[in-house]
Amino acid sequence: MIIQENYSLKNLNTFGIDSSAAYFVELSSIDEIREVLSDSKFTSISKLILGGGSNLLFTKNYDGIVLKNNLKGITLIKEDANFYYVKAAAGEIWHEFVMYCIKNNYAGLENLSLIPGNVGASPMQNIGAYGVEIKDVFYELEALNIEDKTIHVFNHAACKFGYRESAFKHEYKNQYIITSVTFKLLKQPVFNTSYGAIETELKAMHVTHKNIQAISNAVCNIRKSKLPNPKEIGNAGSFFKNPEVPNNKYQSLKNDFSEIVAYNLENGNVKLAAGWLIEQSGWKGKKIDDAGVHALQALVLVNYGNAKGKEILDLSQKIIDSVKNKFGVTLEREVNII
Ligand code: FAD
Ligand code: EPU
């Protein structure tokens, strides 16, 4: 375990922001995590747990210690008539874990293929795509309490999952290091192709008999056609959440903007496509210095090269203000601002 000082984070965040950490350490075991947390030098400074850096924006240098989670290992811990219970260490790469499950015929994660980042961050915002969220396959997680350094187990209810939400973004924020996540995966797959684009893609791929590998391939194809690859252009996926509004607000918007893109929710509210709101506010493809709005997906803010985190943040505020002005809807950032 090597603790480094004044460490560049540029290659450790998918936005490619040139920021640095006062201290940086990679942690490969729970003992190492406990050791660094016990070091009196670090007890009173702030701590940032870093996974793949694909859902955060550094707006300044980080003056505490960055703990890069590198815990590895995947284990089938038990099975019953219908399910496999698969435990993955927090530092496993999410997409590689999904591929491992597909290869072993553990079903349920295929719609979540190709989401960047690590397993440990997946419960943080209840990652979701193409009709599935991890709350649908989550069993429990283990997390180390930063204060007392003991491992706590959190079941489904304790995590309080919501749309891009969990208790780890609120009451447990900065208190726990998630060390592993256990998923409850199906022995008999239930194919979720409710997102029309998946059916269309499966047809284009000439798939006649659905299977989890084919669904994964279809999702990967759709994602590659829509989302910018962070290796080519810095971004953190959707910068904002899709806002939820009461039905009467939606009806009045629909009167004024008949083309508005929206989805009905079970609770009677309506979710609006933030990408549409941003595009209609004139931001799609716009660029201020190196900070921009992606030309194909207005919900994705991008770094064209040397943008500073603060410039991306300022751009996001301009977008929030425009959308509020035009539609009376307040966008909320999905990306964690550091
Ligand atoms: P990081 O960015 O490293 O961390 C995110 C937050 O979690 C930080 O606050 C960090 O401190 C905290 N954290 C990380 N690991 C731990 C841990 N072990 N314990 C405690 N706290 C921790 N998200 C979706 O939901 N759906 C998508 O379809 C999607 N598509 C994307 C596409 C692109 C091109 C990109 C760049 C991002 C996309 N995202 C998507 C966002 C991102 O992939 C997810 O949020 C992912 O789970 C972040 O994982 P990470 O390891 O990179 O987390
Ligand atoms: N749209 C526009 N203009 C745009 C972009 C989108 O009008 O520039 C409209 C289109 O009508 C489109 C609709 O918005 O049909 C929805 O767009 P898309 O299917 O691309 O999905 P999204 O709502 O933009 C969400 C998630 C993604 C997830 C996809 C697929 C959020 C905040 N984003 O995006 O998650 O991959 O659906 O399920 O919920 C992420 O969280 O980082 C992320 C990428």
Short mmCIF file of C-alpha atoms and ligand atoms in Angstrom, two decimals:
data_model
loop_
_atom_site.label_atom_id
_atom_site.label_comp_id
_atom_site.label_asym_id
_atom_site.label_seq_id
_atom_site.Cartn_x
_atom_site.Cartn_y
_atom_site.Cartn_z
CA MET A 1 0.00 0.00 0.00
CA ILE A 2 1.64 3.22 -1.16
CA ILE A 3 0.22 6.58 -0.12
CA GLN A 4 1.04 9.19 -2.73
CA GLU A 5 0.89 12.98 -2.36
CA ASN A 6 -0.35 15.59 -4.81
CA TYR A 7 -1.57 12.84 -7.12
CA SER A 8 -3.11 13.56 -10.54
CA LEU A 9 -6.69 12.31 -10.97
CA LYS A 10 -6.89 13.17 -14.69
CA ASN A 11 -6.83 9.53 -15.80
CA LEU A 12 -9.10 8.43 -12.97
CA ASN A 13 -12.26 10.34 -13.96
CA THR A 14 -14.13 9.79 -17.22
CA PHE A 15 -14.64 13.56 -17.66
CA GLY A 16 -10.83 13.74 -17.96
CA ILE A 17 -10.69 16.73 -15.59
CA ASP A 18 -7.17 17.69 -14.62
CA SER A 19 -7.48 17.74 -10.86
CA SER A 20 -5.27 16.34 -8.12
CA ALA A 21 -5.62 14.79 -4.68
CA ALA A 22 -3.57 15.86 -1.65
CA TYR A 23 -3.26 12.13 -0.85
CA PHE A 24 -4.08 9.07 -2.91
CA VAL A 25 -4.02 5.37 -2.13
CA GLU A 26 -5.19 2.19 -3.84
CA LEU A 27 -6.76 -0.34 -1.47
CA SER A 28 -6.85 -4.04 -2.31
CA SER A 29 -8.05 -5.55 0.96
CA ILE A 30 -10.26 -4.72 3.92
CA ASP A 31 -7.16 -4.84 6.14
CA GLU A 32 -5.56 -2.13 4.00
CA ILE A 33 -8.71 0.00 4.27
CA ARG A 34 -8.63 -0.36 8.07
CA GLU A 35 -4.92 0.42 8.17
CA VAL A 36 -5.24 3.69 6.27
CA LEU A 37 -8.31 4.75 8.25
CA SER A 38 -6.37 4.10 11.49
CA ASP A 39 -3.49 6.35 10.43
CA SER A 40 -3.75 9.44 12.64
CA LYS A 41 -2.55 11.58 9.71
CA PHE A 42 -5.85 10.91 7.93
CA THR A 43 -8.42 10.73 10.71
CA SER A 44 -9.57 14.34 10.49
CA ILE A 45 -9.21 15.01 6.76
CA SER A 46 -11.95 14.41 4.19
CA LYS A 47 -12.10 11.11 2.34
CA LEU A 48 -13.36 10.32 -1.14
CA ILE A 49 -14.06 6.74 -2.20
CA LEU A 50 -13.24 6.38 -5.87
CA GLY A 51 -14.43 3.64 -8.17
CA GLY A 52 -14.17 4.12 -11.93
CA GLY A 53 -14.66 7.89 -11.66
CA SER A 54 -17.54 7.76 -14.17
CA ASN A 55 -20.16 9.62 -12.17
CA LEU A 56 -18.30 12.51 -10.64
CA LEU A 57 -17.03 15.94 -11.58
CA PHE A 58 -13.96 17.40 -9.89
CA THR A 59 -14.43 21.17 -9.65
CA LYS A 60 -11.24 21.77 -7.69
CA ASN A 61 -8.25 19.91 -6.35
CA TYR A 62 -9.26 17.47 -3.64
CA ASP A 63 -7.66 18.46 -0.34
CA GLY A 64 -8.24 15.16 1.47
CA ILE A 65 -7.36 11.54 0.73
CA VAL A 66 -8.76 9.66 -2.27
CA LEU A 67 -9.29 5.96 -1.51
CA LYS A 68 -9.34 4.02 -4.77
CA ASN A 69 -11.28 0.86 -4.20
CA ASN A 70 -9.52 -2.13 -5.76
CA LEU A 71 -11.16 -5.03 -3.90
CA LYS A 72 -11.51 -7.99 -6.28
CA GLY A 73 -13.34 -11.31 -6.36
CA ILE A 74 -16.62 -12.87 -7.51
CA THR A 75 -18.21 -15.76 -5.58
CA LEU A 76 -21.40 -17.78 -5.96
CA ILE A 77 -22.31 -17.80 -2.28
CA LYS A 78 -25.50 -19.90 -2.45
CA GLU A 79 -28.30 -21.01 -4.70
CA ASP A 80 -31.89 -22.15 -4.27
CA ALA A 81 -34.53 -23.46 -6.65
CA ASN A 82 -34.88 -20.19 -8.54
CA PHE A 83 -31.86 -18.00 -7.82
CA TYR A 84 -28.10 -17.73 -7.77
CA TYR A 85 -26.71 -15.39 -5.09
CA VAL A 86 -23.55 -13.88 -6.52
CA LYS A 87 -21.25 -11.70 -4.44
CA ALA A 88 -18.87 -9.32 -6.19
CA ALA A 89 -16.18 -7.24 -4.53
CA ALA A 90 -16.57 -3.49 -4.90
CA GLY A 91 -13.52 -3.02 -7.13
CA GLU A 92 -14.73 -5.40 -9.85
CA ILE A 93 -15.42 -3.59 -13.11
CA TRP A 94 -19.18 -3.50 -13.61
CA HIS A 95 -19.29 -4.55 -17.27
CA GLU A 96 -16.81 -7.38 -16.72
CA PHE A 97 -18.98 -8.61 -13.85
CA VAL A 98 -22.06 -8.49 -16.11
CA MET A 99 -20.17 -10.48 -18.77
CA TYR A 100 -19.11 -13.05 -16.13
CA CYS A 101 -22.75 -13.51 -15.08
CA ILE A 102 -23.95 -13.89 -18.65
CA LYS A 103 -21.24 -16.50 -19.35
CA ASN A 104 -22.41 -18.47 -16.32
CA ASN A 105 -26.11 -18.11 -17.21
CA TYR A 106 -26.91 -15.98 -14.16
CA ALA A 107 -29.75 -13.86 -15.57
CA GLY A 108 -30.93 -10.36 -14.72
CA LEU A 109 -28.02 -8.01 -15.38
CA GLU A 110 -27.97 -8.19 -19.19
CA ASN A 111 -29.90 -4.91 -19.69
CA LEU A 112 -27.24 -3.18 -17.57
CA SER A 113 -24.38 -4.11 -19.91
CA LEU A 114 -21.70 -1.56 -20.72
CA ILE A 115 -22.44 0.87 -17.89
CA PRO A 116 -19.03 2.26 -16.91
CA GLY A 117 -17.70 2.07 -13.37
CA ASN A 118 -17.26 -0.47 -10.61
CA VAL A 119 -19.57 -2.81 -8.71
CA GLY A 120 -19.12 -0.84 -5.47
CA ALA A 121 -20.73 2.29 -6.89
CA SER A 122 -23.69 0.48 -8.47
CA PRO A 123 -25.96 0.74 -5.40
CA MET A 124 -24.98 4.38 -4.76
CA GLN A 125 -27.37 5.68 -7.38
CA ASN A 126 -29.20 2.41 -8.10
CA ILE A 127 -27.80 2.31 -11.63
CA GLY A 128 -30.34 1.72 -14.33
CA ALA A 129 -30.77 1.37 -18.05
CA TYR A 130 -33.15 -0.13 -20.60
CA GLY A 131 -35.94 -0.99 -18.18
CA VAL A 132 -33.86 -2.48 -15.33
CA GLU A 133 -32.33 -1.00 -12.18
CA ILE A 134 -30.04 -2.82 -9.79
CA LYS A 135 -32.77 -2.69 -7.15
CA ASP A 136 -34.48 -5.39 -9.27
CA VAL A 137 -31.61 -7.84 -8.71
CA PHE A 138 -30.02 -6.55 -5.50
CA TYR A 139 -29.82 -8.89 -2.49
CA GLU A 140 -27.53 -7.18 0.05
CA LEU A 141 -24.28 -5.29 0.39
CA GLU A 142 -21.45 -5.08 2.86
CA ALA A 143 -19.89 -1.77 3.81
CA LEU A 144 -17.18 -0.72 6.20
CA ASN A 145 -18.10 2.04 8.61
CA ILE A 146 -15.42 4.74 8.35
CA GLU A 147 -15.78 5.66 12.02
CA ASP A 148 -15.70 2.30 13.82
CA LYS A 149 -14.17 0.27 10.94
CA THR A 150 -16.63 -2.61 11.33
CA ILE A 151 -18.46 -4.24 8.44
CA HIS A 152 -22.21 -3.68 8.29
CA VAL A 153 -24.67 -5.61 6.12
CA PHE A 154 -27.40 -3.61 4.35
CA ASN A 155 -30.41 -5.46 2.98
CA HIS A 156 -32.66 -4.21 0.20
CA ALA A 157 -34.94 -2.14 2.45
CA ALA A 158 -32.00 -0.49 4.24
CA CYS A 159 -30.65 0.88 0.95
CA LYS A 160 -33.90 2.83 0.21
CA PHE A 161 -33.46 2.60 -3.54
CA GLY A 162 -35.21 5.08 -5.81
CA TYR A 163 -34.64 6.46 -9.29
CA ARG A 164 -30.86 7.18 -9.28
CA GLU A 165 -31.10 7.27 -5.48
CA SER A 166 -30.16 5.31 -2.38
CA ALA A 167 -29.58 5.96 1.31
CA PHE A 168 -25.84 6.10 0.52
CA LYS A 169 -26.40 9.47 -1.20
CA HIS A 170 -28.23 10.77 1.87
CA GLU A 171 -28.21 9.53 5.49
CA TYR A 172 -25.19 7.24 4.98
CA LYS A 173 -23.25 9.69 2.81
CA ASN A 174 -19.48 9.71 3.51
CA GLN A 175 -19.95 7.22 6.35
CA TYR A 176 -19.40 3.89 4.59
CA ILE A 177 -17.08 2.24 2.12
CA ILE A 178 -19.07 -0.34 0.20
CA THR A 179 -16.88 -3.46 0.04
CA SER A 180 -19.10 -5.96 -1.80
CA VAL A 181 -22.53 -6.31 -3.36
CA THR A 182 -24.54 -9.53 -3.61
CA PHE A 183 -27.02 -9.95 -6.45
CA LYS A 184 -29.95 -12.37 -6.63
CA LEU A 185 -29.89 -13.63 -10.21
CA LEU A 186 -32.39 -15.82 -12.00
CA LYS A 187 -31.84 -19.42 -13.03
CA GLN A 188 -34.63 -19.09 -15.62
CA PRO A 189 -34.22 -15.77 -17.44
CA VAL A 190 -37.12 -13.36 -17.77
CA PHE A 191 -36.37 -11.26 -20.82
CA ASN A 192 -37.02 -7.56 -20.34
CA THR A 193 -37.38 -5.96 -23.74
CA SER A 194 -39.94 -3.37 -22.69
CA TYR A 195 -37.64 -0.70 -24.11
CA GLY A 196 -38.77 -0.76 -27.74
CA ALA A 197 -35.26 -0.07 -28.98
CA ILE A 198 -34.12 -3.50 -27.72
CA GLU A 199 -36.75 -5.34 -29.80
CA THR A 200 -35.83 -3.29 -32.85
CA GLU A 201 -32.14 -4.01 -32.36
CA LEU A 202 -32.75 -7.76 -31.83
CA LYS A 203 -34.65 -7.82 -35.14
CA ALA A 204 -31.81 -5.97 -36.89
CA MET A 205 -29.43 -8.57 -35.40
CA HIS A 206 -31.69 -11.38 -36.80
CA VAL A 207 -32.14 -12.87 -33.33
CA THR A 208 -35.08 -15.29 -33.43
CA HIS A 209 -34.64 -16.95 -30.02
CA LYS A 210 -34.04 -14.47 -27.22
CA ASN A 211 -31.24 -15.18 -24.78
CA ILE A 212 -29.35 -13.06 -22.25
CA GLN A 213 -26.20 -12.82 -24.41
CA ALA A 214 -28.22 -11.49 -27.36
CA ILE A 215 -30.01 -8.95 -25.16
CA SER A 216 -26.66 -7.82 -23.79
CA ASN A 217 -25.29 -7.45 -27.32
CA ALA A 218 -28.37 -5.46 -28.37
CA VAL A 219 -28.03 -3.13 -25.37
CA CYS A 220 -24.31 -2.65 -26.11
CA ASN A 221 -25.09 -1.78 -29.74
CA ILE A 222 -27.74 0.77 -28.75
CA ARG A 223 -25.50 2.34 -26.13
CA LYS A 224 -22.56 2.63 -28.52
CA SER A 225 -24.78 4.39 -31.06
CA LYS A 226 -26.12 6.93 -28.53
CA LEU A 227 -23.55 7.67 -25.87
CA PRO A 228 -20.10 9.17 -26.35
CA ASN A 229 -17.22 6.88 -25.38
CA PRO A 230 -15.33 8.55 -22.51
CA LYS A 231 -12.08 7.24 -23.98
CA GLU A 232 -12.73 9.51 -26.97
CA ILE A 233 -14.54 12.41 -25.34
CA GLY A 234 -14.74 13.14 -21.63
CA ASN A 235 -18.19 12.72 -20.07
CA ALA A 236 -20.02 11.12 -17.14
CA GLY A 237 -23.15 9.86 -18.94
CA SER A 238 -26.40 11.69 -18.18
CA PHE A 239 -25.46 14.85 -16.31
CA PHE A 240 -29.01 15.42 -15.02
CA LYS A 241 -31.82 13.15 -13.88
CA ASN A 242 -35.03 12.97 -15.86
CA PRO A 243 -37.36 15.17 -13.76
CA GLU A 244 -40.57 13.87 -12.24
CA VAL A 245 -43.56 16.24 -12.24
CA PRO A 246 -47.18 15.96 -11.06
CA ASN A 247 -49.68 15.03 -13.76
CA ASN A 248 -51.33 18.50 -13.76
CA LYS A 249 -47.94 20.15 -14.46
CA TYR A 250 -47.41 17.69 -17.30
CA GLN A 251 -50.86 18.46 -18.75
CA SER A 252 -50.16 22.19 -18.79
CA LEU A 253 -46.76 21.59 -20.42
CA LYS A 254 -48.39 19.30 -22.98
CA ASN A 255 -50.84 22.09 -23.86
CA ASP A 256 -47.96 24.45 -24.62
CA PHE A 257 -45.48 21.90 -26.04
CA SER A 258 -47.39 19.11 -27.74
CA GLU A 259 -44.21 17.20 -28.69
CA ILE A 260 -42.93 16.92 -25.11
CA VAL A 261 -41.40 13.46 -24.40
CA ALA A 262 -42.74 11.91 -21.18
CA TYR A 263 -43.41 8.60 -19.44
CA ASN A 264 -46.21 7.80 -16.96
CA LEU A 265 -45.09 6.58 -13.55
CA GLU A 266 -46.93 4.14 -11.30
CA ASN A 267 -47.36 6.83 -8.62
CA GLY A 268 -49.41 8.97 -11.03
CA ASN A 269 -46.59 11.44 -11.69
CA VAL A 270 -44.92 11.86 -15.06
CA LYS A 271 -41.21 11.61 -15.89
CA LEU A 272 -40.01 14.09 -18.51
CA ALA A 273 -37.12 13.39 -20.88
CA ALA A 274 -34.52 15.91 -19.72
CA GLY A 275 -32.66 15.48 -23.03
CA TRP A 276 -35.71 16.84 -24.84
CA LEU A 277 -36.11 19.79 -22.44
CA ILE A 278 -32.43 20.70 -22.87
CA GLU A 279 -32.53 20.33 -26.65
CA GLN A 280 -35.68 22.51 -26.86
CA SER A 281 -33.93 25.13 -24.73
CA GLY A 282 -31.36 25.41 -27.51
CA TRP A 283 -28.39 23.75 -25.84
CA LYS A 284 -27.80 20.63 -27.92
CA GLY A 285 -24.33 20.73 -29.52
CA LYS A 286 -23.49 24.08 -27.83
CA LYS A 287 -19.95 24.65 -26.62
CA ILE A 288 -18.41 27.23 -24.28
CA ASP A 289 -14.65 26.90 -24.62
CA ASP A 290 -14.01 23.19 -24.02
CA ALA A 291 -17.20 22.56 -22.03
CA GLY A 292 -20.08 21.38 -24.20
CA VAL A 293 -23.43 19.69 -24.63
CA HIS A 294 -23.13 16.55 -26.72
CA ALA A 295 -24.36 16.97 -30.29
CA LEU A 296 -26.30 13.67 -30.31
CA GLN A 297 -27.51 13.45 -26.68
CA ALA A 298 -28.32 16.74 -24.95
CA LEU A 299 -28.37 15.08 -21.51
CA VAL A 300 -24.64 14.40 -21.72
CA LEU A 301 -22.20 17.23 -20.96
CA VAL A 302 -18.74 16.77 -22.42
CA ASN A 303 -15.16 17.91 -22.03
CA TYR A 304 -13.72 18.63 -25.46
CA GLY A 305 -10.17 18.56 -24.09
CA ASN A 306 -9.07 20.95 -21.42
CA ALA A 307 -12.29 22.05 -19.75
CA LYS A 308 -12.06 22.72 -16.05
CA GLY A 309 -14.61 21.06 -13.77
CA LYS A 310 -15.86 24.51 -12.77
CA GLU A 311 -16.57 25.34 -16.44
CA ILE A 312 -18.67 22.18 -16.82
CA LEU A 313 -20.47 23.04 -13.57
CA ASP A 314 -21.14 26.62 -14.75
CA LEU A 315 -22.49 25.29 -18.04
CA SER A 316 -24.79 22.93 -16.14
CA GLN A 317 -26.13 25.88 -14.12
CA LYS A 318 -26.87 27.83 -17.32
CA ILE A 319 -28.80 24.82 -18.61
CA ILE A 320 -30.74 24.49 -15.34
CA ASP A 321 -31.66 28.20 -15.55
CA SER A 322 -32.77 27.98 -19.22
CA VAL A 323 -34.92 24.91 -18.65
CA LYS A 324 -36.47 26.49 -15.57
CA ASN A 325 -37.24 29.67 -17.54
CA LYS A 326 -38.79 27.92 -20.51
CA PHE A 327 -40.63 25.03 -18.85
CA GLY A 328 -40.82 25.88 -15.13
CA VAL A 329 -39.07 22.57 -14.37
CA THR A 330 -35.95 22.35 -12.20
CA LEU A 331 -33.34 19.87 -13.40
CA GLU A 332 -31.36 18.04 -10.74
CA ARG A 333 -27.78 16.94 -11.35
CA GLU A 334 -27.14 13.20 -11.41
CA VAL A 335 -23.36 13.52 -11.40
CA ASN A 336 -21.65 13.88 -7.99
CA ILE A 337 -20.00 17.29 -7.74
CA ILE A 338 -16.72 17.16 -5.80
P1 FAD B 1 -17.44 6.82 -9.18
O1 FAD B 1 -17.71 7.84 -10.23
O2 FAD B 1 -16.04 6.49 -8.87
O3 FAD B 1 -18.17 7.25 -7.83
C1 FAD B 1 -19.50 7.71 -7.86
C2 FAD B 1 -19.94 8.04 -6.43
O4 FAD B 1 -19.98 6.84 -5.64
C3 FAD B 1 -18.95 8.95 -5.70
O5 FAD B 1 -19.69 9.76 -4.82
C4 FAD B 1 -18.07 7.99 -4.91
O6 FAD B 1 -17.49 8.56 -3.77
C5 FAD B 1 -19.08 6.91 -4.54
N1 FAD B 1 -18.48 5.57 -4.42
C6 FAD B 1 -17.86 4.87 -5.42
N2 FAD B 1 -17.49 3.66 -4.97
C7 FAD B 1 -17.88 3.59 -3.67
C8 FAD B 1 -17.76 2.59 -2.66
N3 FAD B 1 -17.17 1.42 -2.88
N4 FAD B 1 -18.25 2.86 -1.42
C9 FAD B 1 -18.84 4.06 -1.16
N5 FAD B 1 -18.98 5.03 -2.07
C10 FAD B 1 -18.50 4.80 -3.32
N6 FAD B 1 -25.38 5.34 -14.87
C11 FAD B 1 -26.57 4.69 -14.90
O7 FAD B 1 -27.22 4.52 -13.86
N7 FAD B 1 -27.09 4.23 -16.08
C12 FAD B 1 -26.45 4.38 -17.26
O8 FAD B 1 -26.95 3.95 -18.29
C13 FAD B 1 -25.19 5.05 -17.25
N8 FAD B 1 -24.52 5.26 -18.42
C14 FAD B 1 -23.32 5.91 -18.40
C15 FAD B 1 -22.66 6.09 -19.62
C16 FAD B 1 -21.43 6.74 -19.65
C17 FAD B 1 -20.73 6.93 -20.97
C18 FAD B 1 -20.84 7.19 -18.44
C19 FAD B 1 -19.50 7.85 -18.46
C20 FAD B 1 -21.51 7.03 -17.23
C21 FAD B 1 -22.77 6.39 -17.20
N9 FAD B 1 -23.49 6.20 -16.00
C22 FAD B 1 -24.68 5.52 -16.01
C23 FAD B 1 -22.96 6.70 -14.72
C24 FAD B 1 -21.94 5.74 -14.05
O9 FAD B 1 -21.51 4.76 -14.95
C25 FAD B 1 -22.53 5.04 -12.82
O10 FAD B 1 -23.03 5.96 -11.89
C26 FAD B 1 -21.54 4.13 -12.12
O11 FAD B 1 -22.17 3.33 -11.17
C27 FAD B 1 -20.40 4.92 -11.45
O12 FAD B 1 -19.45 3.98 -11.01
P2 FAD B 1 -17.98 4.43 -10.65
O13 FAD B 1 -17.29 3.24 -10.06
O14 FAD B 1 -17.32 5.05 -11.82
O15 FAD B 1 -18.26 5.49 -9.52
N1 EPU B 2 -34.14 13.23 -26.29
C1 EPU B 2 -34.17 14.37 -27.05
N2 EPU B 2 -32.99 15.03 -27.31
C2 EPU B 2 -31.80 14.56 -26.86
C3 EPU B 2 -31.78 13.40 -26.08
C4 EPU B 2 -32.97 12.74 -25.80
O1 EPU B 2 -35.22 14.80 -27.49
O2 EPU B 2 -30.80 15.20 -27.16
C5 EPU B 2 -35.41 12.53 -26.02
C6 EPU B 2 -35.73 11.52 -27.11
O3 EPU B 2 -37.10 11.60 -27.41
C7 EPU B 2 -35.48 10.20 -26.46
C8 EPU B 2 -35.73 10.49 -24.99
O4 EPU B 2 -35.32 11.84 -24.80
O5 EPU B 2 -36.34 9.21 -26.94
C9 EPU B 2 -34.96 9.59 -24.04
O6 EPU B 2 -33.58 9.57 -24.42
P1 EPU B 2 -32.68 8.26 -24.20
O7 EPU B 2 -33.42 7.04 -24.63
O8 EPU B 2 -31.35 8.53 -24.77
O9 EPU B 2 -32.61 8.14 -22.63
P2 EPU B 2 -32.33 9.22 -21.52
O10 EPU B 2 -33.59 9.48 -20.79
O11 EPU B 2 -31.62 10.38 -22.11
C10 EPU B 2 -31.86 7.46 -19.66
C11 EPU B 2 -30.86 7.33 -18.57
C12 EPU B 2 -29.59 6.72 -19.12
C13 EPU B 2 -29.91 5.33 -19.63
C14 EPU B 2 -30.96 5.45 -20.74
C15 EPU B 2 -31.47 4.10 -21.21
C16 EPU B 2 -31.28 9.04 -16.92
C17 EPU B 2 -30.85 10.34 -16.35
N3 EPU B 2 -30.58 8.62 -17.98
O12 EPU B 2 -31.33 8.39 -20.58
O13 EPU B 2 -28.66 6.59 -18.04
O14 EPU B 2 -28.76 4.69 -20.15
O15 EPU B 2 -32.13 6.18 -20.25
O16 EPU B 2 -32.22 3.50 -20.23
O17 EPU B 2 -32.20 8.41 -16.41
C18 EPU B 2 -26.91 7.75 -16.90
O18 EPU B 2 -27.63 7.67 -15.89
O19 EPU B 2 -25.76 8.25 -16.89
C19 EPU B 2 -27.42 7.22 -18.16
C20 EPU B 2 -26.75 7.28 -19.30
#
